[in-house]
PDB file of C-alpha atoms in Angstrom:
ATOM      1  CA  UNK A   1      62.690 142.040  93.463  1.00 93.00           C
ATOM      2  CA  UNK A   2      62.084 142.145  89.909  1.00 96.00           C
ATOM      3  CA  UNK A   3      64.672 140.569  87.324  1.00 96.00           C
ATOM      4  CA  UNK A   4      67.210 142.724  86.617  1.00 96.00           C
ATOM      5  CA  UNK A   5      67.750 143.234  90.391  1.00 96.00           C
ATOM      6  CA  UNK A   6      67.975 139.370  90.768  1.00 96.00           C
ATOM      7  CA  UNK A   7      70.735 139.225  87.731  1.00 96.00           C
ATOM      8  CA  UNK A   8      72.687 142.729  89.623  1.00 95.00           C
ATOM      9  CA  UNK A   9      72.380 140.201  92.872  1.00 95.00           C
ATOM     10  CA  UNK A  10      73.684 137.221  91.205  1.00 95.00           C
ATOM     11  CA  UNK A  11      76.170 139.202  89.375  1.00 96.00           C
ATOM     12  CA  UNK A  12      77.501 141.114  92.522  1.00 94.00           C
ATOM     13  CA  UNK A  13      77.664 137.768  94.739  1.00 95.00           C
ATOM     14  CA  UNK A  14      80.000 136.209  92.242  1.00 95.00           C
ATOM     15  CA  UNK A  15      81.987 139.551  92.146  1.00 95.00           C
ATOM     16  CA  UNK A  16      82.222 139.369  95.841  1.00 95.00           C
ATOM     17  CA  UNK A  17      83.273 135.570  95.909  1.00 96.00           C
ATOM     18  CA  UNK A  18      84.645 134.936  92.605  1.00 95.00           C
ATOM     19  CA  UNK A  19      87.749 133.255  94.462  1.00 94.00           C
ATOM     20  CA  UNK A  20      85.141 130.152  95.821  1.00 95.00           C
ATOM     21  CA  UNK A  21      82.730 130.385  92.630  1.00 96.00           C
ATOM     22  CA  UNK A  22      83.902 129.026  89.603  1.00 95.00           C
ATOM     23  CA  UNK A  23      82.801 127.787  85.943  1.00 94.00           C
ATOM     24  CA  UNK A  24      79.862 130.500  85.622  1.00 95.00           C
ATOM     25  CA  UNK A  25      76.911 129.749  83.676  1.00 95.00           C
ATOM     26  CA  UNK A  26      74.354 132.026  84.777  1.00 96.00           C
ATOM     27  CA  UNK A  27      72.208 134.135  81.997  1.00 96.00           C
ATOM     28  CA  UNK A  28      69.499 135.819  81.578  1.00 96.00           C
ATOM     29  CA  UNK A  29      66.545 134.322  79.013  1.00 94.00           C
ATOM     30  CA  UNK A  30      63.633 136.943  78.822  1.00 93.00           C
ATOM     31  CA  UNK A  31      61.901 136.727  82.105  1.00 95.00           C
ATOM     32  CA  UNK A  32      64.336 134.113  83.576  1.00 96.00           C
ATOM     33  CA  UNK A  33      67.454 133.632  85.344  1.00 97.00           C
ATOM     34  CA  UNK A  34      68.650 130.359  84.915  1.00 96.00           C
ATOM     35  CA  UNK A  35      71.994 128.628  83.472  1.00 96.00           C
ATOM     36  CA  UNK A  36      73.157 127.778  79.314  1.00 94.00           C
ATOM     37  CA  UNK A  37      71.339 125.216  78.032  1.00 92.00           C
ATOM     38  CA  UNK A  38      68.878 124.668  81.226  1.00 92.00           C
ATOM     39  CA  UNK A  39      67.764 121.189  80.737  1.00 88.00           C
ATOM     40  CA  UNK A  40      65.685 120.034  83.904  1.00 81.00           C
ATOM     41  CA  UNK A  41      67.086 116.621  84.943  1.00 80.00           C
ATOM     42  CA  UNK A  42      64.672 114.324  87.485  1.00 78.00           C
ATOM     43  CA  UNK A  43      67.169 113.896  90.635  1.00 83.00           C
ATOM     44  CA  UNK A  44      66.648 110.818  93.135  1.00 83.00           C
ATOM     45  CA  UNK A  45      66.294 111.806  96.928  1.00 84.00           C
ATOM     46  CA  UNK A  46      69.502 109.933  97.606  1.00 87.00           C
ATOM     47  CA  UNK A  47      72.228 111.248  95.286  1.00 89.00           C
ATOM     48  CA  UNK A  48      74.974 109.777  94.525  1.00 89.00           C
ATOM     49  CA  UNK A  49      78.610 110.704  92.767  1.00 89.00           C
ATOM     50  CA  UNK A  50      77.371 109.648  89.648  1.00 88.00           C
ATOM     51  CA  UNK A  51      74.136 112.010  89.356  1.00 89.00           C
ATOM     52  CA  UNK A  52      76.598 114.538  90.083  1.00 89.00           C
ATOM     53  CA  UNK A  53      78.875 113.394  87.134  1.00 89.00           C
ATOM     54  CA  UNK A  54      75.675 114.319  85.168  1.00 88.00           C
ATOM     55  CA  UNK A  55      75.235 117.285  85.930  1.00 90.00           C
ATOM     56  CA  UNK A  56      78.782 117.995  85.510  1.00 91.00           C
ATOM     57  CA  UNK A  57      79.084 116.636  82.041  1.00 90.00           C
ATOM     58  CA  UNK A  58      75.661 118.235  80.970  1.00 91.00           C
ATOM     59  CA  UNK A  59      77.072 121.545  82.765  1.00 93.00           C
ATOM     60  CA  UNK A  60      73.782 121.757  84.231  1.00 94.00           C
ATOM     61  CA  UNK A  61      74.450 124.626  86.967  1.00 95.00           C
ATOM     62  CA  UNK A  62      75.307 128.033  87.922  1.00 96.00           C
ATOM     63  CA  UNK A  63      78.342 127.955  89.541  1.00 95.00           C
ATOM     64  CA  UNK A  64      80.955 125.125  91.106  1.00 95.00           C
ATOM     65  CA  UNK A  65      82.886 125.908  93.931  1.00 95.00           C
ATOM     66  CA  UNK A  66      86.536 125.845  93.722  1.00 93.00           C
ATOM     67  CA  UNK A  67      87.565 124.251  96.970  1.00 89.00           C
ATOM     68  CA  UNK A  68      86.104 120.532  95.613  1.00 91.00           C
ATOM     69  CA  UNK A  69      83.394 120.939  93.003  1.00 92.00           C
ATOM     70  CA  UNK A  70      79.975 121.413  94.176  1.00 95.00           C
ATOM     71  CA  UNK A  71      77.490 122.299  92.286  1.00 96.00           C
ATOM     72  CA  UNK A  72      74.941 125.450  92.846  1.00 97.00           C
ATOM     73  CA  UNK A  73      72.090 125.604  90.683  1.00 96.00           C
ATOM     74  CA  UNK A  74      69.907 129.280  90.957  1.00 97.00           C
ATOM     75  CA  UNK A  75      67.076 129.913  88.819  1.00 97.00           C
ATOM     76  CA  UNK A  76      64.308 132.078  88.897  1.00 97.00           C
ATOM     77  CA  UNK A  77      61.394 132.713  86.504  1.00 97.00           C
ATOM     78  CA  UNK A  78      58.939 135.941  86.113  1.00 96.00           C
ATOM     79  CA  UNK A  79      56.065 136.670  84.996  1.00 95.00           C
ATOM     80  CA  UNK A  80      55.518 138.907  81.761  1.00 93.00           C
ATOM     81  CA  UNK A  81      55.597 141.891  83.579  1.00 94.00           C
ATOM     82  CA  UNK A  82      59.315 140.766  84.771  1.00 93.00           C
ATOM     83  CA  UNK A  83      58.333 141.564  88.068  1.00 93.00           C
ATOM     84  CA  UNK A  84      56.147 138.445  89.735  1.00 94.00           C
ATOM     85  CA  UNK A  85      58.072 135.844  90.906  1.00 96.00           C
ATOM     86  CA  UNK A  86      56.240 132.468  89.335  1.00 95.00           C
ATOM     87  CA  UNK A  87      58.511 129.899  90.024  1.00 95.00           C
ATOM     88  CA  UNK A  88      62.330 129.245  91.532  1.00 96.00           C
ATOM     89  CA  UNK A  89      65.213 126.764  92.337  1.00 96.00           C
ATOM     90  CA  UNK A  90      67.954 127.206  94.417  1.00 97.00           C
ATOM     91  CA  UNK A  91      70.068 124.121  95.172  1.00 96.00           C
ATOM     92  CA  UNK A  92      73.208 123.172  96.528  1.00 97.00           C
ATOM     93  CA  UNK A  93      75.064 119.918  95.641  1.00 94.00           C
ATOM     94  CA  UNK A  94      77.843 118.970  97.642  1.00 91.00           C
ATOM     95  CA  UNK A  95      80.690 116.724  95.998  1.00 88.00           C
ATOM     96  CA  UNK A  96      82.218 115.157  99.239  1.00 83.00           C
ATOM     97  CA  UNK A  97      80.754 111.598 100.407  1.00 79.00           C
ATOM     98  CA  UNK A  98      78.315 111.053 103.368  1.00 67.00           C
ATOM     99  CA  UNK A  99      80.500 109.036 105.267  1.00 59.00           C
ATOM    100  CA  UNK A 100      79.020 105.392 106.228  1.00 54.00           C
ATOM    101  CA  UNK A 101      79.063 103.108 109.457  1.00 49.00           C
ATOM    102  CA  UNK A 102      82.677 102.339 110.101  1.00 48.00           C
ATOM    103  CA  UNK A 103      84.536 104.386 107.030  1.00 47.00           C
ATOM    104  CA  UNK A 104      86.833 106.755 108.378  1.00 48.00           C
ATOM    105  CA  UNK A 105      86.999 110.453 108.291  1.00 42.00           C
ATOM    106  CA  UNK A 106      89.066 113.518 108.835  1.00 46.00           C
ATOM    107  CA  UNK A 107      86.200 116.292 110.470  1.00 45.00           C
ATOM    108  CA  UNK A 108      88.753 119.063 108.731  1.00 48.00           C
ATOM    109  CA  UNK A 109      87.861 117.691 105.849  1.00 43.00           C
ATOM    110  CA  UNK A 110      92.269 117.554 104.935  1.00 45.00           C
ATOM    111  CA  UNK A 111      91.587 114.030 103.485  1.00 43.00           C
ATOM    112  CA  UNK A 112      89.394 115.298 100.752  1.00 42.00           C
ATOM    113  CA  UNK A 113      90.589 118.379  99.932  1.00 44.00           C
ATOM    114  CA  UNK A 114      90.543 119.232  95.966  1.00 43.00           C
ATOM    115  CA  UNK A 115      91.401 121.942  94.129  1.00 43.00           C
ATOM    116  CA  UNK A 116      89.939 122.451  90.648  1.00 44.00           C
ATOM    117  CA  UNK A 117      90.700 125.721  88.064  1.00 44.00           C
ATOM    118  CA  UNK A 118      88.659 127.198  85.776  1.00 43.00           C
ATOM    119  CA  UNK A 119      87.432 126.069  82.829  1.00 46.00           C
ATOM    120  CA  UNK A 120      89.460 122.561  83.515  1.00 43.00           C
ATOM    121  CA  UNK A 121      87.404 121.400  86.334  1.00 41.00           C
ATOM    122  CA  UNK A 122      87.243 117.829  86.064  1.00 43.00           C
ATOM    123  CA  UNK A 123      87.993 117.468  82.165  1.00 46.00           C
ATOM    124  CA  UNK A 124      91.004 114.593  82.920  1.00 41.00           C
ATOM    125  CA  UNK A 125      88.343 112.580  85.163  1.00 39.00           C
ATOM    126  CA  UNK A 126      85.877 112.131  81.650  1.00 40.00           C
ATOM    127  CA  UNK A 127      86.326 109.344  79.149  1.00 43.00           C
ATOM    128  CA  UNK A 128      83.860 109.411  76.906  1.00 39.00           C
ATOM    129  CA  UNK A 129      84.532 105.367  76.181  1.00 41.00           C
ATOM    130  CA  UNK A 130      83.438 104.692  79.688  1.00 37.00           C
ATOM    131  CA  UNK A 131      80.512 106.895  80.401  1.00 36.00           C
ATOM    132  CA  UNK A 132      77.317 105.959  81.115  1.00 38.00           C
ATOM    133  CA  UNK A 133      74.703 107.567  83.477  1.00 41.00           C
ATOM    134  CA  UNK A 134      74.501 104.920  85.515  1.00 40.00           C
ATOM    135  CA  UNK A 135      78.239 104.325  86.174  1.00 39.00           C
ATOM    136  CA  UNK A 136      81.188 106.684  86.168  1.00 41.00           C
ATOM    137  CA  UNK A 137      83.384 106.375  89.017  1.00 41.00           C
ATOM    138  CA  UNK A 138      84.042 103.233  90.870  1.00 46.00           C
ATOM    139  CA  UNK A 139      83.584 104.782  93.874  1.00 68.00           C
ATOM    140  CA  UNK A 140      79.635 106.001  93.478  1.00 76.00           C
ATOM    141  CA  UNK A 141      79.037 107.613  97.091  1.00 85.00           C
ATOM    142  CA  UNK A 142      76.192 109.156  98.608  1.00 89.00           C
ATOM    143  CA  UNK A 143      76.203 112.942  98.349  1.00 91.00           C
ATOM    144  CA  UNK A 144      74.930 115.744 100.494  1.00 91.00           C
ATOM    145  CA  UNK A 145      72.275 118.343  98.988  1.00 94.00           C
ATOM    146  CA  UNK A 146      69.616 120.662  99.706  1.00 95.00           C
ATOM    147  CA  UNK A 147      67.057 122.836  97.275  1.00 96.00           C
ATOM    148  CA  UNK A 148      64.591 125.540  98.111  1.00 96.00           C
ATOM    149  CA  UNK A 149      61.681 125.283  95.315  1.00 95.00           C
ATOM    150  CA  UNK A 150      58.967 127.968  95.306  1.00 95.00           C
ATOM    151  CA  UNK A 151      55.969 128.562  93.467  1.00 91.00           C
ATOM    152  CA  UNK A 152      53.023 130.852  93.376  1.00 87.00           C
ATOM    153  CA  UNK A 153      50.888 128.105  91.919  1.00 77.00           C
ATOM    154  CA  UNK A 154      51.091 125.973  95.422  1.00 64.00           C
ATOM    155  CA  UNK A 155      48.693 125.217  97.995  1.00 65.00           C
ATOM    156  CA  UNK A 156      49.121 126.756 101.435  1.00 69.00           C
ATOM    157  CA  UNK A 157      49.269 123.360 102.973  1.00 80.00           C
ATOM    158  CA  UNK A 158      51.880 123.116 106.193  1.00 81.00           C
ATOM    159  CA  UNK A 159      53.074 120.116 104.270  1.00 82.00           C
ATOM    160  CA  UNK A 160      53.779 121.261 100.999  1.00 83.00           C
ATOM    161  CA  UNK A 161      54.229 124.802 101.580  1.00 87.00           C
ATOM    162  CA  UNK A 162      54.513 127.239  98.831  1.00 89.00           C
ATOM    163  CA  UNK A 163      58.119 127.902  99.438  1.00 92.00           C
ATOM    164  CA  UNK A 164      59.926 124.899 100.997  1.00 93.00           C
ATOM    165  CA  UNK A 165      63.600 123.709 101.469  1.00 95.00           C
ATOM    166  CA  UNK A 166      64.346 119.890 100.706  1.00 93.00           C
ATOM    167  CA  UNK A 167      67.665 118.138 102.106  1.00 92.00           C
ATOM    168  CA  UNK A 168      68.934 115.033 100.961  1.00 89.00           C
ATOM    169  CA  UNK A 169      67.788 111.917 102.463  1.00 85.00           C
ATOM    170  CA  UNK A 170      64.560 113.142 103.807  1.00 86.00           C
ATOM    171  CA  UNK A 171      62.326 112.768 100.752  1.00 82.00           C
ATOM    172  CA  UNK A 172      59.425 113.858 102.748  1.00 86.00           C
ATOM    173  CA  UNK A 173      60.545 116.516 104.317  1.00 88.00           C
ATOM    174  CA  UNK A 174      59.744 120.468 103.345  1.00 89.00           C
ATOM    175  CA  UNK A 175      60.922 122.773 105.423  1.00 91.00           C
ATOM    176  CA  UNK A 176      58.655 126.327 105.304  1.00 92.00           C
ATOM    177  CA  UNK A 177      60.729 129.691 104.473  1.00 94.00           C
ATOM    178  CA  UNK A 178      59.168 132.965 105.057  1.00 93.00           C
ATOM    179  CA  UNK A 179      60.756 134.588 102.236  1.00 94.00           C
ATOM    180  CA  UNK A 180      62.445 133.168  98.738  1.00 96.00           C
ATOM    181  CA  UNK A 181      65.951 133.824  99.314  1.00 97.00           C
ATOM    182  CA  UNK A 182      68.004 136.400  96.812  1.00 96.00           C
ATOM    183  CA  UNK A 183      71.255 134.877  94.972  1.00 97.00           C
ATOM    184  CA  UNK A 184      73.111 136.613  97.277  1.00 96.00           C
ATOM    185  CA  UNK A 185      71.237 135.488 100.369  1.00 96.00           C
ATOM    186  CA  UNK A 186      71.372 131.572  98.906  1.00 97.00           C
ATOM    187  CA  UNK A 187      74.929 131.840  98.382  1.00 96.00           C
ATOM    188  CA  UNK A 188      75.531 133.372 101.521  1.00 96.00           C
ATOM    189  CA  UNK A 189      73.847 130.972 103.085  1.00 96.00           C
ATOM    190  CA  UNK A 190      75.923 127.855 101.613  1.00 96.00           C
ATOM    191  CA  UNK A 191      78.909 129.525 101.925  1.00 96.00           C
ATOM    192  CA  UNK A 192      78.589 130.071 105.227  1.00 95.00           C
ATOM    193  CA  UNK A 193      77.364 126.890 106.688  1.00 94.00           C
ATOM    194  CA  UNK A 194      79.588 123.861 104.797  1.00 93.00           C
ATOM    195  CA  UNK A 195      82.500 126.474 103.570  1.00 94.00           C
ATOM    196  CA  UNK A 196      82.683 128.048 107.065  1.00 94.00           C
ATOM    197  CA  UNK A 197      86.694 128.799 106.759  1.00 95.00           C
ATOM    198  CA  UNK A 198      86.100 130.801 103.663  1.00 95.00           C
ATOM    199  CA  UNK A 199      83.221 132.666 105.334  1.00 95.00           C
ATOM    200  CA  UNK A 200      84.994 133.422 108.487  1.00 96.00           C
ATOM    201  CA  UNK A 201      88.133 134.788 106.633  1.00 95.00           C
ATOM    202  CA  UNK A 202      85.366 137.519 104.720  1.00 95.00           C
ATOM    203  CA  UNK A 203      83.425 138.152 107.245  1.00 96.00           C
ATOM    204  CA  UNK A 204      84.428 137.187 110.597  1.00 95.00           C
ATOM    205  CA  UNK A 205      86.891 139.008 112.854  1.00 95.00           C
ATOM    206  CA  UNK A 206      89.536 136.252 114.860  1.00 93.00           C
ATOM    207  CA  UNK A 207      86.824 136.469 118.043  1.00 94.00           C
ATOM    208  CA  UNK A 208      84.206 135.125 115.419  1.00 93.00           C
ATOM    209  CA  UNK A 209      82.235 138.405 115.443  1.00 95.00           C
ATOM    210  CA  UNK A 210      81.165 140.078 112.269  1.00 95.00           C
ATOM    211  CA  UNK A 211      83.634 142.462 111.116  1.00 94.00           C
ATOM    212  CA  UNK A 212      80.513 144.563 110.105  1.00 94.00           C
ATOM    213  CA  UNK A 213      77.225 144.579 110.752  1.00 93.00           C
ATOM    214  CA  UNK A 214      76.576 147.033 108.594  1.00 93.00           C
ATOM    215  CA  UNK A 215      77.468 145.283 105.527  1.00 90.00           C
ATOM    216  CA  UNK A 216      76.119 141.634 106.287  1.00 92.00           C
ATOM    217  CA  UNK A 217      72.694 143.574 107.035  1.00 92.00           C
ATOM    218  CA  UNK A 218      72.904 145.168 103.269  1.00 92.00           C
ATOM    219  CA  UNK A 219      73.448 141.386 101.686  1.00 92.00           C
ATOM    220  CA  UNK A 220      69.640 141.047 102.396  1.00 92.00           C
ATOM    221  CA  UNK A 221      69.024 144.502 100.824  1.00 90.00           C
ATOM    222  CA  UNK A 222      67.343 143.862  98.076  1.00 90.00           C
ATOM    223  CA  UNK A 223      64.742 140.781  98.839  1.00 92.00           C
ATOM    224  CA  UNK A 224      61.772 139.358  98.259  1.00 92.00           C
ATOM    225  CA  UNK A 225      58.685 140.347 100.123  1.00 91.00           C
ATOM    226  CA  UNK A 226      57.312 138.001 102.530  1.00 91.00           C
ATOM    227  CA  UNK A 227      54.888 135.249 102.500  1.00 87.00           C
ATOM    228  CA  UNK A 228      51.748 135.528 103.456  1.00 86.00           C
ATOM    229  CA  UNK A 229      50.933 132.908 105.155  1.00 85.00           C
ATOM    230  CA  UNK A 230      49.160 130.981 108.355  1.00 85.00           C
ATOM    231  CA  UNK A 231      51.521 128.438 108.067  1.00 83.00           C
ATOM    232  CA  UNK A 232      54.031 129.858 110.247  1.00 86.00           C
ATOM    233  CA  UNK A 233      52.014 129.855 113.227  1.00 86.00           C
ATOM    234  CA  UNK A 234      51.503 126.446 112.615  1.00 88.00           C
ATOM    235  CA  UNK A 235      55.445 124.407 112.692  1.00 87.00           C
ATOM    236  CA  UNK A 236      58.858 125.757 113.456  1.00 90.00           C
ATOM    237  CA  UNK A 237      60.174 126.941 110.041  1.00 91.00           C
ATOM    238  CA  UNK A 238      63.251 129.088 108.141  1.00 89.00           C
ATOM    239  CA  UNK A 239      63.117 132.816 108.309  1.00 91.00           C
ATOM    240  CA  UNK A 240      64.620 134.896 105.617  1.00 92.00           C
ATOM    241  CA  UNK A 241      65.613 138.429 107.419  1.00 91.00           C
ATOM    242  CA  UNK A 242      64.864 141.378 104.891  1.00 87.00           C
ATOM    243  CA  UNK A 243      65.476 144.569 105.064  1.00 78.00           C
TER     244      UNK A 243
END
């Protein structure tokens, strides 16, 4: 995939989801997809509400999702040629708490169910008196995450490889991918595994079964080529179907 068909994918995902993806910030900057006014921010392992509220406030993503305002950050750079993938970010924050030892919790989720427009997401919650980075709601609860990071530049060690997923709480752990996932195929991805009512209302049938191959086969249409790499025969990793 070169750039422009990474910025057709991105813009053709929200098209197809723009009732779950909210608050858009995605551009283009030369040989770069990334959000307005990218400024990287150093995130801790363990994330809580209030490194959210900072990313919020600095509007440091690509999209937030309606249903209770995650955050999904997607951001690619090229080389000159537009064409060589160099580097990439793909992350998904999730703004619901890990629940602890003892708290309660509804599994549907009915308990923490939020609904936020656009463009007004969150505006009430922010006094600028009372902000600080460290401290923003009483409440400051662990959140859920994960981030695929790739770059060319990497070694090929089974530890560290060159394209790698990270999940929250397991600051050692990178898990291989065989492929750098597509906007749509990230999105897809998230949608599917912690918005699964949405995703089964677009693409499931009331048995659970795809309501077409066909097109679910043509969201990984265009990728990325594969890795090359020994690493997969090596430890159990992610594989990224292309087509």
């Amino acid at each position: 995939m070169n750039v422009s068909e990474v910025m057709s994918s991105l813009v053709a995902t929200y098209n197809e989801w723009s009732n779950i993806l909210v608050n858009t910030q995605y551009i283009r900057e030369n040989n770069s997809i990334t959000w307005r006014n990218h400024t990287p921010l150093m995130l801790p392992y363990i994330m809580h509400k209030n490194d959210l509220d900072l990313l919020e406030v600095k509007k440091q993503y690509t999209f937030q999702i309606i249903e209770d305002g995650s955050f999904i950050q997607i951001f690619y750079k090229f080389e000159k040629d537009n064409s060589t993938l160099i580097e990439a970010r793909l992350a998904y924050y999730g703004n619901t708490p890990i629940p602890r030892s003892g708290d309660e919790w509804d599994q549907d989720g009915e308990d923490l169910e939020l609904t936020f427009t656009h463009d007004t997401i969150m505006d009430e919650l922010i006094d600028s008196d009372t902000f600080s980075q460290n401290s923003f709601y009483h409440d400051d609860f662990i959140v859920p995450w994960l981030r695929i990071d790739f770059s060319n530049e990497e070694t090929e060690c089974p530890l560290h490889h060159s394209c790698h997923m990270h999940i929250g709480l397991f600051g050692d752990a990178r898990i291989p991918l065989t492929v750098v996932p597509s906007p749509r195929q990230f999105i897809e991805f998230i949608i599917a595994h912690f918005y699964p009512r949405e995703y089964h209302l677009m693409r499931l049938d009331q048995d659970g079964k795809p309501k077409n191959k066909g097109q679910l086969r043509k969201i990984n249409n265009p990728s990325f080529q594969k890795i090359i790499s020994d690493n997969y025969d090596y430890l159990p990793h992610l594989n990224i179907p292309i087509y």
